[in-house]
Each structure stands twice: as C-alpha cells, then as structure tokens.
XYZ file of N, CA, C and O in Angstrom:
824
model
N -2.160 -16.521 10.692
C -0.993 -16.341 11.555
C -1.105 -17.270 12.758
O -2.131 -17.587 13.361
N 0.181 -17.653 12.991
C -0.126 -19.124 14.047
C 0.112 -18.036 15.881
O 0.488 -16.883 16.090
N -0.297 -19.061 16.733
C -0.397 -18.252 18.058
C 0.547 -17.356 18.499
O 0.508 -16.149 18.738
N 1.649 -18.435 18.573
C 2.830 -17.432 18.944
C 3.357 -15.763 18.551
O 3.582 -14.715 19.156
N 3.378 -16.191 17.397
C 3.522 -15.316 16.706
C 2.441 -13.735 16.927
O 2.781 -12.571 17.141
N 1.030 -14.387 16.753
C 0.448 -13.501 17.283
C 0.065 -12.713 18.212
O -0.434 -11.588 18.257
N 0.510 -13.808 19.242
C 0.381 -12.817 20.683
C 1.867 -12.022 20.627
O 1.922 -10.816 20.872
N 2.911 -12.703 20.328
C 4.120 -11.426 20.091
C 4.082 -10.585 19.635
O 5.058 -9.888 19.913
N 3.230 -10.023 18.792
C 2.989 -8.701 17.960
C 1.931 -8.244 18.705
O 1.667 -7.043 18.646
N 1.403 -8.834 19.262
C 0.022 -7.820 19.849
C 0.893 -7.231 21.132
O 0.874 -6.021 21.356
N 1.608 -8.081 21.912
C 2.070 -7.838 22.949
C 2.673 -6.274 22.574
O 2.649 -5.317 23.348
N 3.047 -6.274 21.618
C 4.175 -4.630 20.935
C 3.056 -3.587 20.762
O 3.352 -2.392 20.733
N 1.878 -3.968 20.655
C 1.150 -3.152 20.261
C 0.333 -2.048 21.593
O -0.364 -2.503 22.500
N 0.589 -0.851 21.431
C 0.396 -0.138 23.103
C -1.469 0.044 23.074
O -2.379 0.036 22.244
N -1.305 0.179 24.338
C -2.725 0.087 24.612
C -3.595 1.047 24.338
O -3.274 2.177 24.705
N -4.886 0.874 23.644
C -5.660 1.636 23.276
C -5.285 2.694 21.762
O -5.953 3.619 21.301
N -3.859 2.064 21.238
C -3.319 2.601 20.140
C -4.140 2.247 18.825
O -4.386 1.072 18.549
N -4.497 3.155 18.135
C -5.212 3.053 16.531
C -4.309 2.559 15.768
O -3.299 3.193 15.463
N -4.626 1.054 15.259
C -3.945 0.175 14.528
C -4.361 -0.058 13.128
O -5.502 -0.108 12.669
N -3.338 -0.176 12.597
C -3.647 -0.613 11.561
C -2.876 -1.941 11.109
O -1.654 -2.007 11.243
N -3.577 -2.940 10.598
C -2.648 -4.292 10.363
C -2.619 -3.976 8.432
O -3.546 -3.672 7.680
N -1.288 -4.190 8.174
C -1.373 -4.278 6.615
C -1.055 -5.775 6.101
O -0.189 -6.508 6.580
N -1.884 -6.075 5.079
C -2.166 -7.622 5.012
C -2.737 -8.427 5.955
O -2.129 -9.407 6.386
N -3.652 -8.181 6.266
C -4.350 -8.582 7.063
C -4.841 -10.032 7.232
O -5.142 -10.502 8.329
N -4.898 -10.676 6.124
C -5.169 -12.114 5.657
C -6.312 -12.264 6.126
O -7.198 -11.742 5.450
N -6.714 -12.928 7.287
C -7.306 -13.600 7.552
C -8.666 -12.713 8.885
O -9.839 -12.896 9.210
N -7.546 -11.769 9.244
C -8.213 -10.557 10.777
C -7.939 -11.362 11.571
O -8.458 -10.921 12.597
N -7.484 -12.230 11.802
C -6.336 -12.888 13.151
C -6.363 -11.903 14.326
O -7.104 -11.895 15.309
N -5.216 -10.949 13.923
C -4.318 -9.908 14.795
C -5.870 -8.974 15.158
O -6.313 -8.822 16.297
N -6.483 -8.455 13.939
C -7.328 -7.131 14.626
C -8.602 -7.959 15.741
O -8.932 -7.340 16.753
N -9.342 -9.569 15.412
C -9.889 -10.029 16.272
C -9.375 -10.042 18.133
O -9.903 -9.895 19.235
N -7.832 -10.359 17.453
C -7.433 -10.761 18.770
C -7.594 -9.866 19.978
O -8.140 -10.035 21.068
N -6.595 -8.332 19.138
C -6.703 -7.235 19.463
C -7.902 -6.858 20.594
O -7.868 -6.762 21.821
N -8.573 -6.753 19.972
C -10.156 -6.000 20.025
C -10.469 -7.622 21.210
O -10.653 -7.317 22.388
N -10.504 -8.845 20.954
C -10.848 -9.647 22.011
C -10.325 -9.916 23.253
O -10.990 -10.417 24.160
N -8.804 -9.514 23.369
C -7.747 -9.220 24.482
C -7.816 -7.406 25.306
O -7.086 -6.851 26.127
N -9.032 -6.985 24.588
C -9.116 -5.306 25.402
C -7.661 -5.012 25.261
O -7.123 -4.631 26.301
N -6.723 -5.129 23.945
C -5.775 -4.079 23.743
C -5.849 -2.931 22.897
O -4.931 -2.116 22.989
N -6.777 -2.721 22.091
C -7.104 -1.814 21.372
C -8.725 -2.141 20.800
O -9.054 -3.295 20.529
N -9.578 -1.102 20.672
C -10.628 -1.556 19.778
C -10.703 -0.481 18.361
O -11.560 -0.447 17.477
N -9.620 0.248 18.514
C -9.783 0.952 17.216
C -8.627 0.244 16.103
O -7.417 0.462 16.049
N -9.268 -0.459 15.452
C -8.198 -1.325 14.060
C -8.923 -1.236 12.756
O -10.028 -1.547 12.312
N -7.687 -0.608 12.287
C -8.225 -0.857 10.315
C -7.598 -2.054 10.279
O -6.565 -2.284 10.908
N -8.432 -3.222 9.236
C -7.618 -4.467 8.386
C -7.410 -4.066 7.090
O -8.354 -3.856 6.329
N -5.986 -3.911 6.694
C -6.156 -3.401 5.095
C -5.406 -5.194 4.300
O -4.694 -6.036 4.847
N -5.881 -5.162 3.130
C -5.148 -6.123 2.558
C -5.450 -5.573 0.572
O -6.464 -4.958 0.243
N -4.575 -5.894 -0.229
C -4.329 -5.775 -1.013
C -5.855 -6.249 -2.088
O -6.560 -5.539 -2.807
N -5.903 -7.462 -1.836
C -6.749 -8.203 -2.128
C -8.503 -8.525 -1.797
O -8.961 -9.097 -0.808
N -8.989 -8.154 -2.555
C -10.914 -7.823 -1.915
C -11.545 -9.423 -1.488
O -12.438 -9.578 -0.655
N -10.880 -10.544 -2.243
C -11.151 -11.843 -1.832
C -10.548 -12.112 -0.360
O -11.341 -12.454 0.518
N -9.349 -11.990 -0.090
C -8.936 -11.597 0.978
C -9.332 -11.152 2.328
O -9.111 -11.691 3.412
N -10.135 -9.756 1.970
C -11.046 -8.941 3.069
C -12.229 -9.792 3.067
O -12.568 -10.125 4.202
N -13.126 -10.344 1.902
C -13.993 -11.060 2.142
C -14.250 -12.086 3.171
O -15.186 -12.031 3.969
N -13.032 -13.383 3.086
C -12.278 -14.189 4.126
C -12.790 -13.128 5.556
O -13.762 -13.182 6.310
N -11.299 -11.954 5.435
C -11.847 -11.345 6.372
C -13.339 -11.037 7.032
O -13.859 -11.535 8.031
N -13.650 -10.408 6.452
C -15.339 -10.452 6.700
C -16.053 -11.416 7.422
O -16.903 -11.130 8.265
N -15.821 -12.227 7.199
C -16.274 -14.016 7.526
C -16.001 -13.815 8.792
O -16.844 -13.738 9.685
N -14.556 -13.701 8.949
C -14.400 -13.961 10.297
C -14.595 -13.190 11.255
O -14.890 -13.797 12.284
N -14.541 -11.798 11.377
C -15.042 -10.806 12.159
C -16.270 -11.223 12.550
O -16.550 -11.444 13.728
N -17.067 -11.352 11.588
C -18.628 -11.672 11.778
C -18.405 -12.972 12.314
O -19.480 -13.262 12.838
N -17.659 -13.862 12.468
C -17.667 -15.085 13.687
C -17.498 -14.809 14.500
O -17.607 -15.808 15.211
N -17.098 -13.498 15.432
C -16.872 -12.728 16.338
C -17.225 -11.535 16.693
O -16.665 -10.825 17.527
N -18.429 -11.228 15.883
C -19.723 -10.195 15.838
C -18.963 -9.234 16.057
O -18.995 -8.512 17.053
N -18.080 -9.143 14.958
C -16.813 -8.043 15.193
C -16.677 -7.007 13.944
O -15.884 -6.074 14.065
N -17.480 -7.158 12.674
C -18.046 -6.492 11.206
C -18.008 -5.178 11.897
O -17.636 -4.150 11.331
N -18.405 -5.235 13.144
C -19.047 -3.270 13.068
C -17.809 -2.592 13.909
O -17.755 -1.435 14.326
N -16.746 -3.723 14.053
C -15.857 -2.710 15.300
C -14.397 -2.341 14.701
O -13.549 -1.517 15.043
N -14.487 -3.619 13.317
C -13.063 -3.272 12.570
C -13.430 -2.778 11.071
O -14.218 -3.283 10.272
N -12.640 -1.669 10.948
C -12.402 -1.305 9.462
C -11.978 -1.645 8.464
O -10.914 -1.100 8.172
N -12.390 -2.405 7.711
C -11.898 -3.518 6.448
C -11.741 -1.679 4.945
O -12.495 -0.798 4.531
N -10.638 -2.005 4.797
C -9.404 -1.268 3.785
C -9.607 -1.721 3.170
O -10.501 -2.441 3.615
N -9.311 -2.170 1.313
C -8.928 -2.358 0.271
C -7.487 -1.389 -0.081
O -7.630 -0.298 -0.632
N -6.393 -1.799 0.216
C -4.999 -0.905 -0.331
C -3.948 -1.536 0.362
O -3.776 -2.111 1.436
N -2.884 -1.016 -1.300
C -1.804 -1.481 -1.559
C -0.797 -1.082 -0.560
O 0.063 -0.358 -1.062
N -0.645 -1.298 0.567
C 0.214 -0.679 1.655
C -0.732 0.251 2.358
O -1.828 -0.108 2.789
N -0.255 1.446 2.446
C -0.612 3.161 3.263
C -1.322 3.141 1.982
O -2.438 2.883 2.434
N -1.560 3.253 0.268
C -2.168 4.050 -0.304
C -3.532 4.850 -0.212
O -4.029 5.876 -0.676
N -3.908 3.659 0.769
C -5.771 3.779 0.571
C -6.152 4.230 1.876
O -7.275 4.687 2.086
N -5.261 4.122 2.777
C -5.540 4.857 3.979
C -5.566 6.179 4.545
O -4.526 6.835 4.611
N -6.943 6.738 5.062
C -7.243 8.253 5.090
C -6.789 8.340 7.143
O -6.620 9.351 7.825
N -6.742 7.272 7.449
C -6.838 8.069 8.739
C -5.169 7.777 10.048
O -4.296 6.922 10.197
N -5.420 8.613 10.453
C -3.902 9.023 10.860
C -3.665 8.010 12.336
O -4.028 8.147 13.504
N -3.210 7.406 11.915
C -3.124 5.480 12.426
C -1.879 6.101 13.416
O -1.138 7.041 13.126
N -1.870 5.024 15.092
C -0.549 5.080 15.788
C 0.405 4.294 15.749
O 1.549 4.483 16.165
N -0.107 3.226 15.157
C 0.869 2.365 14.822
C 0.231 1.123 13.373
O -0.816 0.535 13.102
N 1.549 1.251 12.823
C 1.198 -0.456 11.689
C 1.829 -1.643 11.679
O 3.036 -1.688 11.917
N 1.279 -2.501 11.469
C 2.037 -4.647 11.524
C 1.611 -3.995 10.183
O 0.736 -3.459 9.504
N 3.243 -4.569 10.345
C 3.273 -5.692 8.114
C 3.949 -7.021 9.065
O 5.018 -7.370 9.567
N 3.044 -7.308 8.973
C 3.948 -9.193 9.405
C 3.018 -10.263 8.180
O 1.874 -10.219 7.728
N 3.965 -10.994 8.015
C 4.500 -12.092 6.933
C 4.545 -12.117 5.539
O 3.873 -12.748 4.724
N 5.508 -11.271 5.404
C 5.608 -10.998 4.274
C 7.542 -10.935 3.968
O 8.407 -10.931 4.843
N 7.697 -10.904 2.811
C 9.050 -11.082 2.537
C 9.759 -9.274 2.720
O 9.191 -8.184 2.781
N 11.131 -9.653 2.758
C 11.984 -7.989 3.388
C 11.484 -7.020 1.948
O 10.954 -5.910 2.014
N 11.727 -7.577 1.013
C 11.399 -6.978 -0.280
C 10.026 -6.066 -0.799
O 9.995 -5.115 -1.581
N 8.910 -6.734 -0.054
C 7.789 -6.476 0.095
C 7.467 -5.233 0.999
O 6.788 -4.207 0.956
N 8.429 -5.968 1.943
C 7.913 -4.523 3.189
C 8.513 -3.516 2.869
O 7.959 -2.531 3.357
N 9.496 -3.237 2.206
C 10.348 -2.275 2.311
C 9.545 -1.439 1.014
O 9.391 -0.218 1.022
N 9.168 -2.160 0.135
C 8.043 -1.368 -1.110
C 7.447 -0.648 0.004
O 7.773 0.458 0.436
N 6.440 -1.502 0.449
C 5.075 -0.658 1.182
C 5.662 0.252 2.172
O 4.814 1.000 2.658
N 6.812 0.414 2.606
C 7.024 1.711 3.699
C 7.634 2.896 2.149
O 6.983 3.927 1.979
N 8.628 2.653 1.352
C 9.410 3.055 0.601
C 8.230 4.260 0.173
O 8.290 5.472 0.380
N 7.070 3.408 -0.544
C 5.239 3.729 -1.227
C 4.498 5.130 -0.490
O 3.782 6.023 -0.943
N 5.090 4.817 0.958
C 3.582 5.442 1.856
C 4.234 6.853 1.706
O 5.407 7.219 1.763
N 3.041 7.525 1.490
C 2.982 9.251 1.826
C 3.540 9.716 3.048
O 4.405 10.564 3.266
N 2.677 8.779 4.016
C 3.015 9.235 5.333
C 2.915 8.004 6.246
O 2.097 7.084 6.241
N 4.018 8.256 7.062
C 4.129 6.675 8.119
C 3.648 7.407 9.761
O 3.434 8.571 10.099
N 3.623 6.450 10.309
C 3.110 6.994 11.525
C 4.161 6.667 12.257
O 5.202 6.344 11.685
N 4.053 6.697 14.052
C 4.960 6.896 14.694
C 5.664 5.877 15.064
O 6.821 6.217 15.310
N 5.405 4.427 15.254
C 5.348 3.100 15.536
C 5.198 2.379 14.409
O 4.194 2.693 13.769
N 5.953 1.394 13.882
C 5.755 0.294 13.271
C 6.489 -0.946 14.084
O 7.418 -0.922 14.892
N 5.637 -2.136 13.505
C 5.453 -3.183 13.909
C 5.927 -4.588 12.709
O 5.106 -5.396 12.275
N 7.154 -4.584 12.422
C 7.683 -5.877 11.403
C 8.121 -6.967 11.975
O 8.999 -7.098 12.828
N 7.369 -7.851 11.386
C 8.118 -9.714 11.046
C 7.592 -10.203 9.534
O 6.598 -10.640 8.954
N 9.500 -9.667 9.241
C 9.757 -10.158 7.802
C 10.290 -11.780 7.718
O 11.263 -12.263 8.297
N 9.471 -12.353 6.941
C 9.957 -13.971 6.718
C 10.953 -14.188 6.007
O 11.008 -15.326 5.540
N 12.346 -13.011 5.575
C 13.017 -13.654 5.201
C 14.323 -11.845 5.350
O 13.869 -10.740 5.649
N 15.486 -12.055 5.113
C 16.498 -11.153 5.064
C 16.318 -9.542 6.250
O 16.602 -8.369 6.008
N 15.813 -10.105 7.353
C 15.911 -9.198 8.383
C 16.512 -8.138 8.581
O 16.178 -7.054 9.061
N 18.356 -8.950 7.756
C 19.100 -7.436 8.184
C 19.101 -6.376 7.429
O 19.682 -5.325 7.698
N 18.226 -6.683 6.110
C 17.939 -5.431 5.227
C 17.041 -4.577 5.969
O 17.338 -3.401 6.179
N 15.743 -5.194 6.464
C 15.075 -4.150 7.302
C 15.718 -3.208 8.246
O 15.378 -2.058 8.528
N 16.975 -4.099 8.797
C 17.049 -3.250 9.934
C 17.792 -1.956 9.574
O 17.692 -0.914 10.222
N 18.538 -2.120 8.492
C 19.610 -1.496 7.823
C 18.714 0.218 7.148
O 19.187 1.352 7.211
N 16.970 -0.329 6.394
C 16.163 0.169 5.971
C 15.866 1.086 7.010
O 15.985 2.310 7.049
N 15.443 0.240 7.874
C 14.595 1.227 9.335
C 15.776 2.264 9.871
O 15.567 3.286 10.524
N 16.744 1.885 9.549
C 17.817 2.766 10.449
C 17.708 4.236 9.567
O 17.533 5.368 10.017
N 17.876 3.796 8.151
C 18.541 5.415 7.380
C 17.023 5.642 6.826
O 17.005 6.194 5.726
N 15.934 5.369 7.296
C 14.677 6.505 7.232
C 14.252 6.898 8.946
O 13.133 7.254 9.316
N 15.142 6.769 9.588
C 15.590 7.024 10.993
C 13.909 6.695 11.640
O 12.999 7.471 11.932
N 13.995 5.450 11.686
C 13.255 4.674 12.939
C 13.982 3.634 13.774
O 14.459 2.622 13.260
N 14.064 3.925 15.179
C 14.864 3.134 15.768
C 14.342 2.143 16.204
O 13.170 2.265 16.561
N 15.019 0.763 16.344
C 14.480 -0.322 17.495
C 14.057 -0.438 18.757
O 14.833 -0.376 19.710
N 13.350 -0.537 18.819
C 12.261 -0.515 20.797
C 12.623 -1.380 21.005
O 13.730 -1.590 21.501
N 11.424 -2.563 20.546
C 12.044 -4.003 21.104
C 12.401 -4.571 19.570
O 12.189 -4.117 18.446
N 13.070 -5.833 20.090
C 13.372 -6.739 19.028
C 12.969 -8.272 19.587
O 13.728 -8.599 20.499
N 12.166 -9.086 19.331
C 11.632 -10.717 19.629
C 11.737 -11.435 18.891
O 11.524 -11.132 17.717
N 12.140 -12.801 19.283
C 12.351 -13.750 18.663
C 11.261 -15.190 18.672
O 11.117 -15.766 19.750
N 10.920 -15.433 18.099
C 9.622 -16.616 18.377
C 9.948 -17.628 17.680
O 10.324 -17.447 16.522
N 9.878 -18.917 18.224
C 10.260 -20.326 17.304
C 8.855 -21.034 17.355
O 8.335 -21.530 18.355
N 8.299 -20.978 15.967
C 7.051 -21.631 15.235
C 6.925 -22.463 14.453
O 7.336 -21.970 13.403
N 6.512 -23.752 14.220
C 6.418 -24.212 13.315
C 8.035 -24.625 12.852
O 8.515 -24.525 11.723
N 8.613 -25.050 13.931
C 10.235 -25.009 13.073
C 10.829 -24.117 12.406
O 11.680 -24.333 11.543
N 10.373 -22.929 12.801
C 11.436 -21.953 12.065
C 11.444 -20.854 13.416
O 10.733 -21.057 14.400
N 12.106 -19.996 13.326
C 12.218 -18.732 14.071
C 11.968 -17.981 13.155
O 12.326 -18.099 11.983
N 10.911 -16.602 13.951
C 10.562 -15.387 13.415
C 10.928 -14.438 14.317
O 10.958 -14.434 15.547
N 11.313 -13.308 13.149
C 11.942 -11.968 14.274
C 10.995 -11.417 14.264
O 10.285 -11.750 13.315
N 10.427 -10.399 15.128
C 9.731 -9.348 15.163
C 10.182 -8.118 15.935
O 10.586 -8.031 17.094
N 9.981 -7.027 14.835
C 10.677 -5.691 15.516
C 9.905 -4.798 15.730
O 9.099 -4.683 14.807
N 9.674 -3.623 17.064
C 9.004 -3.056 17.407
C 9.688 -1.464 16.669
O 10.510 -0.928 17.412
N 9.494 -0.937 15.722
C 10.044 0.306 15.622
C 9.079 1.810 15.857
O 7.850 1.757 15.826
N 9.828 3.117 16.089
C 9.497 4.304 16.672
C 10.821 5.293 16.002
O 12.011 5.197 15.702
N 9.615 6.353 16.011
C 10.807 7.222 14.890
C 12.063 7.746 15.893
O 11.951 7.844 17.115
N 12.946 7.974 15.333
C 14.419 8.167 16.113
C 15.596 7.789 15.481
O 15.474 7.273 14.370
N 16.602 7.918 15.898
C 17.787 7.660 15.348
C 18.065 6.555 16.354
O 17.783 6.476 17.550
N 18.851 5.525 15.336
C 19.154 4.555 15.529
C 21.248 4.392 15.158
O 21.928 5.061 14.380
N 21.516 3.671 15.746
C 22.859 3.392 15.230
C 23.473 2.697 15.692
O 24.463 2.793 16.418
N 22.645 1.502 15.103
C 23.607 -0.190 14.957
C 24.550 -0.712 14.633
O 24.598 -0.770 13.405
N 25.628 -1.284 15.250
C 26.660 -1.869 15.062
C 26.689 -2.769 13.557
O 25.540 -3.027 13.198
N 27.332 -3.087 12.988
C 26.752 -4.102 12.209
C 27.096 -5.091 11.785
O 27.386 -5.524 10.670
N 27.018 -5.733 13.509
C 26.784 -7.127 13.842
C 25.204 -6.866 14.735
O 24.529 -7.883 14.891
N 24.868 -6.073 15.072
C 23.122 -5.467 15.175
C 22.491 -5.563 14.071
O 21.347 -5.999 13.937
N 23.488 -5.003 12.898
C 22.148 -5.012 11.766
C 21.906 -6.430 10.937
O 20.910 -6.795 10.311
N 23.245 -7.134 11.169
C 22.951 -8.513 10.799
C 22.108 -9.496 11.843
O 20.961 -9.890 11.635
N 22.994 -9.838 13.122
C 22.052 -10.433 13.710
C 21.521 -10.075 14.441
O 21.468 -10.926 15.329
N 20.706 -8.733 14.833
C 20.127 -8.374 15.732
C 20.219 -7.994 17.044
O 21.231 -8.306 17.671
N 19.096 -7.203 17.715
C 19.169 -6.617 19.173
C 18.455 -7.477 19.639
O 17.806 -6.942 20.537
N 18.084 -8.951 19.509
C 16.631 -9.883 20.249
C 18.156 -10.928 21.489
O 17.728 -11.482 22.502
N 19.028 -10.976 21.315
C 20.181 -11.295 21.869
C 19.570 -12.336 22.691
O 19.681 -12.269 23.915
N 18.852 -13.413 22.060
C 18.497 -14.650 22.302
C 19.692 -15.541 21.591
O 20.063 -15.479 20.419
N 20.141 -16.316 22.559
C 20.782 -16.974 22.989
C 21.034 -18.374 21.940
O 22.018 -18.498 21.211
N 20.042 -19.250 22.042
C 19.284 -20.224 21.386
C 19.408 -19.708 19.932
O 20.405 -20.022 19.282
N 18.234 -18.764 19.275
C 18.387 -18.219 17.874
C 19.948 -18.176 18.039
O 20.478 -19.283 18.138
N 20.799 -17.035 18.085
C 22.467 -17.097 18.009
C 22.626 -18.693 17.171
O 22.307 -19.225 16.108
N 23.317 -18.992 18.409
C 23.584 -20.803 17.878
C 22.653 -21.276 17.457
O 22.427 -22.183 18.258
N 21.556 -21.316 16.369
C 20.589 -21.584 15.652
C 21.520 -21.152 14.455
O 21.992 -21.972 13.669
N 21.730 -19.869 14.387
C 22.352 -19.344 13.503
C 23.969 -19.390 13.067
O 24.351 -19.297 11.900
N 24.765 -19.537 14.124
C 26.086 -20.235 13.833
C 26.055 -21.694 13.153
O 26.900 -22.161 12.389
N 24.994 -22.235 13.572
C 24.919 -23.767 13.155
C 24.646 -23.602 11.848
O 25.280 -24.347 11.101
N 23.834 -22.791 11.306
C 23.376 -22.662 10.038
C 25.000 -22.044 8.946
O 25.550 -22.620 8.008
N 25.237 -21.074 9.423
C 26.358 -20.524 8.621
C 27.129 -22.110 8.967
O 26.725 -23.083 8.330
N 27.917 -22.235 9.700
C 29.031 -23.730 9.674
C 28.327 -24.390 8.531
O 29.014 -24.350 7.511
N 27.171 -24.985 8.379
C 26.688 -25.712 7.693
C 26.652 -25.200 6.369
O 26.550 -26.124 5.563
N 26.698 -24.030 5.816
C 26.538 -23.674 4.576
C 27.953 -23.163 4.179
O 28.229 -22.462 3.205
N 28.731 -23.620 5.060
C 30.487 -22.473 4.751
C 30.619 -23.342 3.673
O 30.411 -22.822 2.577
N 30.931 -24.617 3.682
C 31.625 -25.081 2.436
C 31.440 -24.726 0.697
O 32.241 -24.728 -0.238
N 29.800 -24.396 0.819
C 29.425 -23.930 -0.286
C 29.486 -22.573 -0.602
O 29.202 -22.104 -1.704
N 30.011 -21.686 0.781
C 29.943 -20.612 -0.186
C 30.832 -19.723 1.384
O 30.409 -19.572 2.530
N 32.199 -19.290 0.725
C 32.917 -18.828 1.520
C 32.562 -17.282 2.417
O 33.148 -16.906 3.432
N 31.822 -16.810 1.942
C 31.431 -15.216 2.585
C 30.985 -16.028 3.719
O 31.713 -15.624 4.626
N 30.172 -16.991 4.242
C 29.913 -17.382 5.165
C 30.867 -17.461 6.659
O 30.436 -17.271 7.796
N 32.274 -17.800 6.259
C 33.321 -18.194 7.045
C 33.621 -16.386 7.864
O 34.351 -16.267 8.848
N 33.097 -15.505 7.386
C 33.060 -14.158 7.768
C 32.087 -14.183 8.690
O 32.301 -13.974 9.884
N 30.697 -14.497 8.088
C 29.859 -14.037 8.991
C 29.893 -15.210 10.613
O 29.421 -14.963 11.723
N 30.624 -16.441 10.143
C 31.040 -16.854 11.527
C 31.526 -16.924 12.397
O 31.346 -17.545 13.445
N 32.707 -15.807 11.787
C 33.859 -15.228 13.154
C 32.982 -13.822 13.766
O 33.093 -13.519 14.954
N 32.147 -13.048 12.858
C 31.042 -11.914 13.469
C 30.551 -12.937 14.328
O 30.661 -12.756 15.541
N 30.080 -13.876 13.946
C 28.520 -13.939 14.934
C 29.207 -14.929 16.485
O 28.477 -15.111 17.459
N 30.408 -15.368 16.449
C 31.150 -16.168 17.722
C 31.303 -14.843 18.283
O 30.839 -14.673 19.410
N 31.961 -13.718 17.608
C 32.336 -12.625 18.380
C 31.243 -12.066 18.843
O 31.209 -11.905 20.063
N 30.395 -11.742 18.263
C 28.837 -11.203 19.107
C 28.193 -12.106 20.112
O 27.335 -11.663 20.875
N 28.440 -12.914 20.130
C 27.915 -14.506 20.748
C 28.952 -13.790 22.349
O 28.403 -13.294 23.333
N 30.189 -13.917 22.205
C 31.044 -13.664 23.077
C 30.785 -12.425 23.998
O 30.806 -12.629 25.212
N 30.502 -10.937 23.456
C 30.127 -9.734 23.740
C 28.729 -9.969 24.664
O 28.524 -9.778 25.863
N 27.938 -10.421 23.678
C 26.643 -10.442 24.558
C 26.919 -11.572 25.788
O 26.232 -11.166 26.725
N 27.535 -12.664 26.159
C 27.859 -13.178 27.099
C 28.267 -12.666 28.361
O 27.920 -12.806 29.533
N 29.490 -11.747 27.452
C 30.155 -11.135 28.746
C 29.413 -10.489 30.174
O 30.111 -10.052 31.089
C-alpha cells in the first residue's frame, strides 16, 4: 500500500482501537499502526499463508513478530476475537461486499477503500445499516482512492451521495464530470449521470 493512502486509513483508525486489517498483504497498515503509537493491538489476516509469510518478514524488520497477530482467513471466518474496528482496503467492491455479506459477526467500525464501483458499497453499507463517519479522497499514483470510515447506524443517502459521495472534494467532482463527458458518446446512461453530478457540483457549492 503506497503512503498516502496509508496514512488516510490509519488516520480513521481511533486510538488504542483493536484492529484488525483484512488482506493484509504485505503488514504495511498494522507496522505503521503500532509504529505511529495509534494502536498496538492488530490482527493481520490475509487469505493466503505465502502472503502472511511476506508478512512475517516484515514485522520481523521491525521486531514487530511478537506485537501483531498474523490470521490465516477468508474474511471474519477465522477470526476468534471481538475486534473494534476492520480495513478491507484494496480490493475490488465485489470482493468486499463477499467478506462483510460471509462474516458471522461485524464489529462496530469498518474501514473501506474499494478500487473500483464505490457506489455499490455505499448503497451495501447503507441497507445492513452502517452509516458514513467520514468519507476521503486521496490522489495516488494517478488515480483517486475513496476511503470510507463506517459505524453502525442508519444512514440515508441521497442518491447523488450514493453515487458520488459524502468526500465533497471539489477536484475528484470535476475529475469525475470530465470522465463521464468523455465517455457520453459511447454510452448514453452517462449523459444522466452528468446532469446529477453538475447538479451536486452546484448544491455542494452553494
């Protein structure tokens, strides 16, 4: 996971909260964690045992083996302990929405940046009633990533919220008008979502 990105998700993450990162890749997020004194209690779970291995590596480059909990499981499956919050970050909307859809039990806080169809999440998070805290926007590597801070509650987004979001960055917006203009010719549903998103553009101005 590249910097930005990572300090934006840690930033969501409350202090001294029992974390759990799902997909962990690399232990990026739980090093950071634990090296920024924002939490030292983190499980790394990842799907994959080659994966945690990687992991492994690197903790122990940061004499960090004995302070994080390396998981083996497919989402929540494999997890016994009653976590305050979870990151699924980088992974596709499709993916995440399995692993919450999967879990027995979710905890009180979650933490998403989906790399692709956002407004399904948000649409997801709404009708298993977790609402939006924060919503951030980060430009990496030439692309923008959303990241959403969610907490259980009722939510009830407009939906020009559930398409383009509560991060009401400015920049992303016209990132995103530019993109629809550019793709209208090929495919007319677009010419919709560009009179939504001038009109939300307009609202949030006001």
């Amino acid at each position: 996971m590249k910097k930005k990105r990572l300090e934006a998700i840690a930033s969501l993450v409350n202090k001294d909260a029992f974390t759990l990162d799902i997909g962990t890749d690399h232990a990026y997020l739980p090093i950071y964690l634990i090296n920024n004194n924002i939490t030292n209690k983190v499980i790394a779970s990842d799907i994959s045992k080659n994966v945690l291995s990687q992991s492994l590596n690197n903790l122990k480059k940061y004499n960090l083996n004995d302070k994080v909990l390396l998981v083996q499981s497919d989402g929540f499956n494999n997890i016994k302990d009653n976590v305050d919050i979870a990151v699924i970050a980088g992974m596709g909307a499709h993916t995440i929405i399995n692993i919450i859809n999967n879990a027995k039990k979710l905890p009180d806080k979650i933490i998403i940046q989906s790399n692709n169809n956002v407004d399904k999440i948000r649409k997801y998070m709404q009708g298993i009633n977790y609402k939006i805290i924060k919503e951030m926007v980060v430009y990496e590597n030439n692309k923008y990533y959303i990241i959403i801070k969610y907490e259980k509650g009722k939510d009830n987004l407009t939906k020009e919220e559930i398409e383009f979001g509560k991060n009401y960055n400015k920049e992303y917006l016209q990132y995103l008008l530019k993109k629809y203009q550019e793709n209208v010719l090929n495919n007319k549903e677009y010419e919709k979502n560009i009179l939504q998103l001038e009109h939300f553009i307009e609202k949030i101005q006001d």
